[in-house]
Tab-separated table of C-alpha atoms and ligand atoms in Angstrom:
chain	number	residue	atom	x	y	z
A	285	MET	CA	7.655	29.848	-6.326
A	286	GLN	CA	7.047	27.668	-9.755
A	287	ASP	CA	7.408	28.926	-13.167
A	288	LYS	CA	8.711	32.257	-12.293
A	289	GLN	CA	11.759	30.992	-13.888
A	290	LEU	CA	12.952	33.894	-16.017
A	291	LEU	CA	15.262	32.361	-18.483
A	292	THR	CA	18.129	34.991	-20.100
A	293	LEU	CA	20.572	32.989	-21.551
A	294	PRO	CA	21.578	32.879	-24.967
A	295	GLY	CA	19.912	29.808	-25.294
A	296	PRO	CA	16.949	27.858	-24.774
A	297	THR	CA	15.007	31.210	-24.626
A	298	PRO	CA	12.104	32.111	-22.964
A	299	VAL	CA	8.948	31.086	-25.263
A	300	PRO	CA	5.746	33.468	-25.559
A	301	ALA	CA	2.279	31.904	-24.716
A	302	ARG	CA	0.691	32.671	-27.622
A	303	VAL	CA	3.883	30.155	-28.766
A	304	LEU	CA	2.980	27.432	-26.373
A	305	GLN	CA	-0.607	27.454	-26.983
A	306	ALA	CA	-0.033	26.851	-30.334
A	307	MET	CA	2.191	23.915	-29.685
A	308	GLY	CA	-0.182	22.524	-27.308
A	309	LYS	CA	-2.459	21.110	-29.990
A	310	HIS	CA	-2.440	17.456	-31.212
A	311	PRO	CA	-0.523	17.040	-33.913
A	312	ILE	CA	-1.750	16.771	-37.635
A	313	GLY	CA	-0.762	14.955	-40.254
A	314	HIS	CA	2.709	16.094	-41.713
A	315	ARG	CA	1.289	14.990	-45.697
A	316	SER	CA	-1.894	17.499	-45.242
A	317	GLY	CA	-3.443	20.129	-47.189
A	318	ASP	CA	-3.302	21.577	-43.846
A	319	TYR	CA	-0.030	21.128	-43.010
A	320	SER	CA	0.644	22.304	-46.411
A	321	LYS	CA	-0.539	25.545	-45.818
A	322	ILE	CA	1.255	26.234	-42.524
A	323	GLN	CA	4.879	25.055	-44.543
A	324	GLU	CA	3.759	27.746	-47.124
A	325	GLU	CA	3.228	30.686	-44.779
A	326	VAL	CA	6.076	29.199	-42.802
A	327	THR	CA	8.255	30.016	-45.514
A	328	GLU	CA	7.008	32.828	-46.513
A	329	HIS	CA	7.617	34.281	-43.287
A	330	LEU	CA	11.366	32.736	-43.116
A	331	ASN	CA	11.974	34.120	-45.951
A	332	TRP	CA	11.502	37.708	-44.888
A	333	LEU	CA	13.249	37.448	-41.588
A	334	HIS	CA	16.407	35.907	-43.540
A	335	GLN	CA	16.237	38.633	-46.149
A	336	THR	CA	16.157	36.954	-48.629
A	337	GLU	CA	14.186	35.446	-51.746
A	338	HIS	CA	15.063	32.361	-51.590
A	339	ASN	CA	13.763	29.428	-50.047
A	340	VAL	CA	15.448	28.940	-46.300
A	341	GLN	CA	15.203	24.814	-45.575
A	342	ALA	CA	13.809	24.069	-41.985
A	343	LEU	CA	15.558	20.919	-40.673
A	344	THR	CA	14.620	18.722	-37.641
A	345	VAL	CA	18.111	19.650	-35.860
A	346	SER	CA	19.792	21.648	-33.618
A	347	GLY	CA	21.918	24.391	-34.542
A	348	THR	CA	24.849	22.165	-35.042
A	349	GLY	CA	23.151	20.236	-37.498
A	350	ALA	CA	22.294	23.456	-39.531
A	351	MET	CA	26.067	23.796	-39.277
A	352	GLU	CA	27.073	20.250	-40.150
A	353	ALA	CA	24.233	20.747	-43.576
A	354	GLY	CA	25.568	24.583	-44.152
A	355	ILE	CA	29.386	22.035	-44.472
A	356	ILE	CA	28.733	19.246	-46.623
A	357	ASN	CA	26.433	20.553	-48.822
A	358	PHE	CA	28.848	22.721	-50.745
A	359	LEU	CA	31.900	21.567	-50.289
A	360	GLN	CA	34.467	18.543	-51.509
A	361	LYS	CA	36.629	16.258	-49.977
A	362	GLY	CA	40.277	17.623	-49.448
A	363	ASP	CA	38.461	21.777	-50.222
A	364	ARG	CA	41.344	24.610	-48.887
A	365	VAL	CA	38.560	26.576	-46.339
A	366	LEU	CA	39.585	29.483	-44.325
A	367	VAL	CA	37.654	29.121	-40.678
A	368	GLY	CA	37.207	32.368	-38.235
A	369	CYS	CA	38.469	31.110	-35.175
A	370	ASN	CA	37.957	33.322	-31.863
A	371	GLY	CA	35.338	31.597	-29.176
A	372	LYS	CA	33.870	28.016	-28.884
A	373	PHE	CA	31.747	27.969	-31.807
A	374	GLY	CA	34.377	29.216	-34.268
A	375	ASP	CA	35.731	25.988	-32.938
A	376	ARG	CA	33.247	24.348	-33.809
A	377	TRP	CA	32.872	25.420	-37.620
A	378	ALA	CA	36.772	23.738	-37.304
A	379	GLU	CA	35.893	20.562	-35.847
A	380	VAL	CA	33.214	19.499	-38.110
A	381	ALA	CA	34.474	20.834	-41.265
A	382	GLU	CA	37.781	18.638	-40.217
A	383	ALA	CA	35.695	15.603	-39.594
A	384	TYR	CA	34.575	15.937	-43.498
A	385	ASP	CA	38.495	16.186	-44.439
A	386	LEU	CA	38.534	19.171	-45.511
A	387	ASN	CA	42.074	21.001	-45.211
A	388	VAL	CA	41.380	23.416	-42.630
A	389	GLU	CA	43.356	26.774	-42.468
A	390	LYS	CA	42.228	29.124	-38.843
A	391	ILE	CA	42.103	32.626	-38.470
A	392	GLU	CA	42.340	32.963	-34.995
A	393	ALA	CA	41.504	36.004	-32.766
A	394	GLU	CA	42.118	35.321	-28.653
A	395	TRP	CA	38.336	34.932	-26.683
A	396	GLY	CA	36.606	38.278	-26.561
A	397	LYS	CA	38.275	39.498	-29.208
A	398	PRO	CA	36.961	39.830	-32.559
A	399	LEU	CA	38.424	38.408	-36.095
A	400	ASP	CA	40.615	40.641	-37.963
A	401	PRO	CA	38.789	41.011	-41.505
A	402	SER	CA	42.489	41.921	-42.526
A	403	GLU	CA	43.524	39.002	-42.469
A	404	PHE	CA	40.771	37.349	-44.321
A	405	GLN	CA	41.818	39.823	-47.146
A	406	ALA	CA	45.490	38.831	-47.354
A	407	LYS	CA	44.745	35.594	-47.554
A	408	LEU	CA	42.093	35.190	-50.136
A	409	GLU	CA	44.052	38.117	-52.289
A	410	ALA	CA	46.700	36.247	-51.804
A	411	ASP	CA	44.989	33.142	-53.632
A	412	SER	CA	45.388	33.490	-57.313
A	413	GLU	CA	45.135	30.050	-57.518
A	414	LYS	CA	41.379	30.398	-56.665
A	415	GLN	CA	41.926	27.594	-54.390
A	416	ILE	CA	40.014	28.701	-51.573
A	417	LYS	CA	36.954	26.956	-51.662
A	418	ALA	CA	34.903	28.658	-48.654
A	419	VAL	CA	35.325	30.833	-45.858
A	420	ILE	CA	33.733	29.803	-42.633
A	421	VAL	CA	32.174	32.723	-40.219
A	422	THR	CA	30.661	32.750	-36.605
A	423	HIS	CA	28.643	36.051	-37.081
A	424	SER	CA	27.425	36.168	-33.096
A	425	GLU	CA	30.030	34.142	-31.424
A	426	THR	CA	28.176	33.479	-27.887
A	427	SER	CA	30.900	32.069	-26.422
A	428	THR	CA	32.214	35.326	-25.559
A	429	GLY	CA	29.011	38.005	-26.730
A	430	VAL	CA	31.387	39.424	-29.745
A	431	LEU	CA	29.840	39.615	-33.364
A	432	ASN	CA	32.263	39.647	-35.963
A	433	ASP	CA	32.064	41.979	-38.827
A	434	LEU	CA	30.813	40.012	-41.266
A	435	GLU	CA	29.761	42.942	-43.700
A	436	SER	CA	34.029	43.184	-44.053
A	437	ILE	CA	34.859	40.177	-44.440
A	438	ASN	CA	32.240	38.887	-46.388
A	439	LYS	CA	33.534	42.048	-48.449
A	440	ALA	CA	36.856	40.018	-48.890
A	441	VAL	CA	35.292	36.786	-49.309
A	442	LYS	CA	33.386	39.211	-52.724
A	443	ASN	CA	36.634	40.258	-53.621
A	444	HIS	CA	38.087	36.510	-54.325
A	445	GLY	CA	35.092	35.993	-56.107
A	446	GLU	CA	34.896	31.824	-55.835
A	447	ALA	CA	34.677	30.963	-52.187
A	448	LEU	CA	31.226	30.890	-50.626
A	449	ILE	CA	31.022	32.434	-47.538
A	450	ILE	CA	29.355	30.173	-44.836
A	451	VAL	CA	27.647	31.673	-41.984
A	452	ASP	CA	26.913	30.246	-38.513
A	453	ALA	CA	24.341	33.194	-37.296
A	454	VAL	CA	22.737	30.855	-34.754
A	455	THR	CA	22.528	33.925	-32.608
A	456	SER	CA	22.089	36.652	-35.180
A	457	ILE	CA	18.994	35.529	-37.293
A	458	GLY	CA	16.134	37.483	-34.874
A	459	ALA	CA	18.744	39.904	-32.546
A	460	THR	CA	20.941	41.421	-35.790
A	461	SER	CA	19.690	42.561	-39.651
A	462	VAL	CA	22.011	40.292	-41.311
A	463	PRO	CA	20.687	41.103	-45.200
A	464	ILE	CA	21.430	38.183	-46.520
A	465	ASP	CA	20.368	38.809	-50.541
A	466	GLU	CA	21.875	42.211	-50.131
A	467	TRP	CA	25.420	41.174	-49.275
A	468	GLY	CA	25.208	37.726	-50.891
A	469	LEU	CA	25.883	35.704	-47.834
A	470	ASP	CA	25.965	31.832	-49.494
A	471	VAL	CA	25.047	29.680	-46.843
A	472	VAL	CA	23.530	30.856	-43.238
A	473	ALA	CA	22.282	28.553	-40.697
A	474	SER	CA	21.072	29.222	-37.320
A	475	GLY	CA	18.500	27.115	-34.676
A	476	SER	CA	14.934	27.673	-33.842
A	477	GLN	CA	15.716	27.959	-29.868
A	478	LYS	CA	17.569	31.561	-30.454
A	479	GLY	CA	16.047	34.803	-31.898
A	480	TYR	CA	12.851	32.762	-33.140
A	481	MET	CA	11.307	31.995	-29.309
A	482	ILE	CA	10.661	29.267	-29.790
A	483	PRO	CA	12.381	26.111	-27.890
A	484	PRO	CA	14.522	23.251	-29.376
A	485	GLY	CA	14.307	21.268	-32.494
A	486	LEU	CA	14.434	22.826	-35.586
A	487	GLY	CA	17.752	24.494	-37.609
A	488	PHE	CA	17.181	26.276	-40.407
A	489	VAL	CA	19.884	26.946	-43.252
A	490	ALA	CA	19.667	29.600	-46.538
A	491	VAL	CA	21.298	28.451	-48.960
A	492	SER	CA	22.080	31.128	-52.227
A	493	PRO	CA	22.015	30.251	-56.173
A	494	LYS	CA	26.118	30.355	-56.437
A	495	ALA	CA	26.242	27.713	-53.456
A	496	TRP	CA	23.573	25.669	-55.359
A	497	GLU	CA	25.688	26.068	-58.245
A	498	ALA	CA	28.483	24.400	-56.141
A	499	TYR	CA	26.152	21.618	-54.163
A	500	LYS	CA	25.558	20.104	-58.136
A	501	THR	CA	29.688	19.199	-57.118
A	502	ALA	CA	29.872	18.671	-53.663
A	503	ASN	CA	30.621	15.106	-52.687
A	504	LEU	CA	30.739	15.035	-48.990
A	505	PRO	CA	28.798	11.979	-47.421
A	506	ARG	CA	24.810	13.200	-46.320
A	507	TYR	CA	21.365	11.518	-46.679
A	508	TYR	CA	19.214	12.902	-43.534
A	509	LEU	CA	20.877	16.375	-43.712
A	510	ASP	CA	20.909	16.286	-47.927
A	511	LEU	CA	19.388	19.666	-48.363
A	512	GLY	CA	18.868	19.857	-52.164
A	513	LYS	CA	15.849	16.826	-50.708
A	514	TYR	CA	14.685	19.864	-48.509
A	515	ARG	CA	14.771	22.656	-51.325
A	516	LYS	CA	12.609	19.684	-53.430
A	517	SER	CA	10.308	19.809	-50.689
A	518	THR	CA	9.924	23.039	-49.646
A	519	GLU	CA	9.043	23.982	-53.390
A	520	LYS	CA	5.927	22.103	-52.712
A	521	ASN	CA	4.843	23.012	-49.110
A	522	SER	CA	6.382	19.919	-47.856
A	523	THR	CA	9.182	18.572	-46.145
A	524	PRO	CA	11.345	15.064	-47.140
A	525	PHE	CA	11.369	13.431	-43.339
A	526	THR	CA	8.398	13.655	-40.699
A	527	PRO	CA	9.154	17.458	-39.304
A	528	PRO	CA	8.513	18.192	-35.323
A	529	ILE	CA	4.664	19.369	-36.574
A	530	ASN	CA	3.585	21.546	-32.929
A	531	LEU	CA	6.950	22.481	-33.004
A	532	VAL	CA	6.341	23.785	-36.477
A	533	PHE	CA	2.730	25.091	-35.038
A	534	GLY	CA	4.376	27.028	-32.366
A	535	LEU	CA	7.146	28.157	-35.504
A	536	LEU	CA	4.610	29.634	-37.634
A	537	GLU	CA	3.039	31.989	-34.129
A	538	ALA	CA	6.476	32.781	-33.635
A	539	LEU	CA	7.087	34.379	-37.287
A	540	ARG	CA	3.300	35.986	-36.987
A	541	MET	CA	4.835	37.805	-33.653
A	542	MET	CA	7.431	39.026	-35.106
A	543	ARG	CA	6.113	40.239	-38.404
A	544	GLU	CA	3.000	42.734	-35.911
A	545	GLU	CA	6.866	43.699	-34.023
A	546	GLY	CA	8.437	44.176	-37.697
A	547	ARG	CA	12.205	43.106	-38.371
A	548	ASP	CA	13.787	46.970	-37.597
A	549	ASN	CA	11.699	46.966	-34.383
A	550	ILE	CA	12.994	43.756	-33.091
A	551	PHE	CA	16.660	44.571	-34.057
A	552	THR	CA	16.382	47.583	-31.946
A	553	ARG	CA	14.918	46.217	-29.376
A	554	HIS	CA	17.627	43.894	-29.149
A	555	GLN	CA	20.623	47.109	-29.316
A	556	ARG	CA	18.759	48.749	-26.497
A	557	LEU	CA	18.701	45.468	-24.171
A	558	THR	CA	22.834	45.144	-25.228
A	559	GLN	CA	23.438	48.970	-24.689
A	560	ALA	CA	21.411	48.562	-21.435
A	561	THR	CA	23.333	45.097	-20.183
A	562	ARG	CA	26.916	46.927	-20.425
A	563	ALA	CA	26.147	50.187	-19.434
A	564	ALA	CA	24.611	48.643	-16.338
A	565	ALA	CA	27.438	46.234	-15.954
A	566	LYS	CA	30.613	48.663	-16.544
A	567	ALA	CA	28.375	51.445	-13.969
A	568	LEU	CA	28.644	48.240	-11.286
A	569	GLY	CA	32.780	48.721	-12.487
A	570	LEU	CA	32.718	44.813	-14.042
A	571	THR	CA	34.234	44.302	-17.491
A	572	THR	CA	32.416	43.597	-20.474
A	573	PHE	CA	34.393	40.937	-22.153
A	574	ALA	CA	33.558	42.071	-25.743
A	575	PRO	CA	34.798	45.240	-26.537
A	576	ASP	CA	32.191	48.213	-27.420
A	577	GLY	CA	32.560	48.405	-31.145
A	578	ASN	CA	31.678	44.331	-31.304
A	579	ALA	CA	29.141	43.369	-28.802
A	580	SER	CA	26.555	40.753	-29.899
A	581	ASN	CA	23.008	41.428	-29.982
A	582	ALA	CA	22.187	38.044	-28.011
A	583	VAL	CA	24.383	38.054	-25.184
A	584	THR	CA	26.799	39.812	-23.202
A	585	ALA	CA	29.746	38.865	-21.484
A	586	VAL	CA	30.671	39.608	-17.957
A	587	MET	CA	33.971	39.145	-16.318
A	588	PRO	CA	33.685	40.040	-13.086
A	589	SER	CA	37.309	40.526	-10.717
A	590	THR	CA	37.205	40.026	-7.394
A	591	VAL	CA	33.696	37.967	-7.011
A	592	GLU	CA	33.452	34.692	-8.770
A	593	ALA	CA	31.566	34.834	-12.028
A	594	GLU	CA	29.746	30.911	-10.917
A	595	GLN	CA	29.072	32.130	-7.176
A	596	ILE	CA	27.363	35.456	-9.367
A	597	ARG	CA	25.718	32.743	-11.335
A	598	SER	CA	24.054	30.221	-8.743
A	599	THR	CA	22.998	32.938	-6.000
A	600	MET	CA	20.516	34.212	-9.439
A	601	ASN	CA	19.560	31.188	-9.781
A	602	LYS	CA	18.724	30.285	-6.087
A	603	LYS	CA	17.405	33.635	-4.874
A	604	PHE	CA	16.111	35.398	-7.766
A	605	ASN	CA	15.309	32.179	-9.922
A	606	ILE	CA	17.548	33.683	-13.007
A	607	ALA	CA	19.267	32.029	-15.490
A	608	LEU	CA	22.507	33.039	-16.579
A	609	ALA	CA	24.780	30.863	-18.356
A	610	GLY	CA	28.707	30.442	-17.500
A	611	GLY	CA	31.768	30.665	-18.902
A	612	GLN	CA	32.911	28.117	-21.272
A	613	ASN	CA	36.268	26.035	-21.882
A	614	HIS	CA	38.716	27.989	-19.881
A	615	LEU	CA	36.710	30.562	-19.773
A	616	LYS	CA	34.212	28.593	-17.088
A	617	GLY	CA	34.060	30.586	-13.918
A	618	LYS	CA	35.889	33.706	-14.827
A	619	ILE	CA	32.945	35.359	-17.015
A	620	PHE	CA	28.778	34.779	-17.274
A	621	ARG	CA	26.763	35.873	-19.744
A	622	ILE	CA	23.761	37.636	-19.369
A	623	GLY	CA	21.443	37.110	-22.817
A	624	HIS	CA	19.187	38.992	-23.910
A	625	LEU	CA	17.837	37.327	-27.086
A	626	GLY	CA	14.027	36.473	-28.821
A	627	PHE	CA	10.992	37.236	-25.887
A	628	ILE	CA	12.749	39.584	-23.918
A	629	SER	CA	12.190	42.735	-23.097
A	630	GLU	CA	13.367	45.775	-21.286
A	631	ARG	CA	11.697	44.962	-18.509
A	632	ASP	CA	13.365	41.880	-17.996
A	633	THR	CA	16.873	43.170	-18.504
A	634	LEU	CA	16.151	45.493	-15.760
A	635	THR	CA	14.793	43.079	-13.665
A	636	VAL	CA	17.882	40.648	-14.577
A	637	ILE	CA	20.869	44.498	-13.196
A	638	ALA	CA	18.043	44.981	-10.231
A	639	ALA	CA	18.607	40.786	-9.648
A	640	LEU	CA	22.218	41.198	-10.050
A	641	GLU	CA	22.652	44.000	-7.856
A	642	ALA	CA	21.701	42.128	-5.278
A	643	THR	CA	23.353	39.225	-5.394
A	644	LEU	CA	26.366	40.932	-5.637
A	645	LYS	CA	25.649	42.634	-2.819
A	646	GLU	CA	24.541	39.607	-1.078
A	647	LEU	CA	28.334	38.435	-2.253
A	648	GLY	CA	29.747	41.203	-0.199
A	649	TYR	CA	31.336	42.890	-3.147
A	650	SER	CA	30.654	46.780	-2.968
A	651	ASN	CA	32.946	48.224	-5.341
A	652	PHE	CA	29.260	49.679	-6.848
A	653	THR	CA	27.072	52.695	-5.754
A	654	PRO	CA	23.766	50.927	-5.309
A	655	GLY	CA	21.159	51.230	-7.843
A	656	SER	CA	23.773	52.352	-10.476
A	657	GLY	CA	23.506	49.794	-12.270
A	658	VAL	CA	19.863	50.067	-12.869
A	659	ASN	CA	19.985	53.669	-13.234
A	660	ALA	CA	22.563	53.223	-16.207
A	661	ALA	CA	19.960	50.821	-17.884
A	662	ALA	CA	17.310	53.254	-17.128
A	663	GLU	CA	18.828	56.056	-19.054
A	664	VAL	CA	19.355	53.713	-22.084
A	665	PHE	CA	15.673	52.888	-21.623
A	666	ALA	CA	15.003	56.310	-21.622
A	667	ASN	CA	15.978	57.892	-25.296
B	809	PLP	C1	26.771	30.732	-32.168
B	809	PLP	C2	26.146	29.274	-31.960
B	809	PLP	N1	26.488	28.743	-32.891
B	809	PLP	C3	26.101	26.948	-32.397
B	809	PLP	C4	25.926	26.803	-31.523
B	809	PLP	C5	24.974	25.302	-31.977
B	809	PLP	O1	23.839	25.236	-31.555
B	809	PLP	P1	22.697	23.455	-31.223
B	809	PLP	O2	23.529	23.601	-29.469
B	809	PLP	O3	21.828	24.026	-31.045
B	809	PLP	O4	23.562	23.235	-31.825
B	809	PLP	C6	25.062	27.906	-30.996
B	809	PLP	C7	24.606	27.361	-29.362
B	809	PLP	O5	23.908	27.613	-28.435
B	809	PLP	C8	25.438	29.432	-31.157
B	809	PLP	O6	25.470	29.763	-29.818
């Protein structure tokens, strides 16, 4: 059956019909007054979503492009930076920083475990000469479903006083509260195919006044990703380069939908989906990879012990047309990941759990009471 796929990945995520319709129009000129009006409204909504008063910059890139922009605009060659590495995307931060010859010091945790804020604190406290220029972390580590304790890491950065905090919030913006201004986060990067409920193609970077100060002396090579160009244009409700006009039509509609739902309601919805998914996995005798206190609102990684993760994914896909994500790097074949990010409802999650039960049964795994997964999820949703 066509057009029945349920996309429960941690990106790309399903796109609401309202958004698809908004994108299905002829493009308009991006130097027109009409486009300017759209850009103005988009920026206002983006600032609301990011909980910031400072204009969020939108770039025609994927999330990694937003991350790269977040580094090259605010640092200098050879700068000492602390990078949190406990998954694929933390590692990516380190790779981007190394590509630009920064002096990278990794603070590592095993994949599936959260970063330890006290390790950041110890390094920052020992840095009496203030040589650490930035602390770079991934908030929601999509590869493992771990939510790192950004608030505590940020407190250590604030006590240091000099270093910038640069954050990958690619799977937390629109799913988990990231109070950028209240916490004083300096650079926050994200991408459109996640909590924004639109297809891939746009990256977003929120920048604090302190980071804009650092921009003045930053000396890493940049051109297309020079955020100063975007800043100037955004102030005039314009863009420095041709934007993906139809994607922006979609973004505007998606942001309007988010405002209708309400920011706190969006976070609560994601939290409930997370709780239900984790409760269901446990009821089915499966291991949730991330610990309870550090669960991402975007994705739940599940480690089955006696059934092959890839077999589960493949059966879910073939029989039920449900797309789940697999494990990355050394976790390939060991875990599968259930996305509950963006345009996902409680009904979608119940569907995934029911199909997971049927899949497990088909694969001969009988270590659970039929219906126990659905029941555990339903209990969460009943409250
Ligand atoms: C936490 C995180 N950071 C960065 C990225 C990279 O984004 P992209 O693939 O859009 O470049 C992703 C994508 O899955 C992600 O989940």
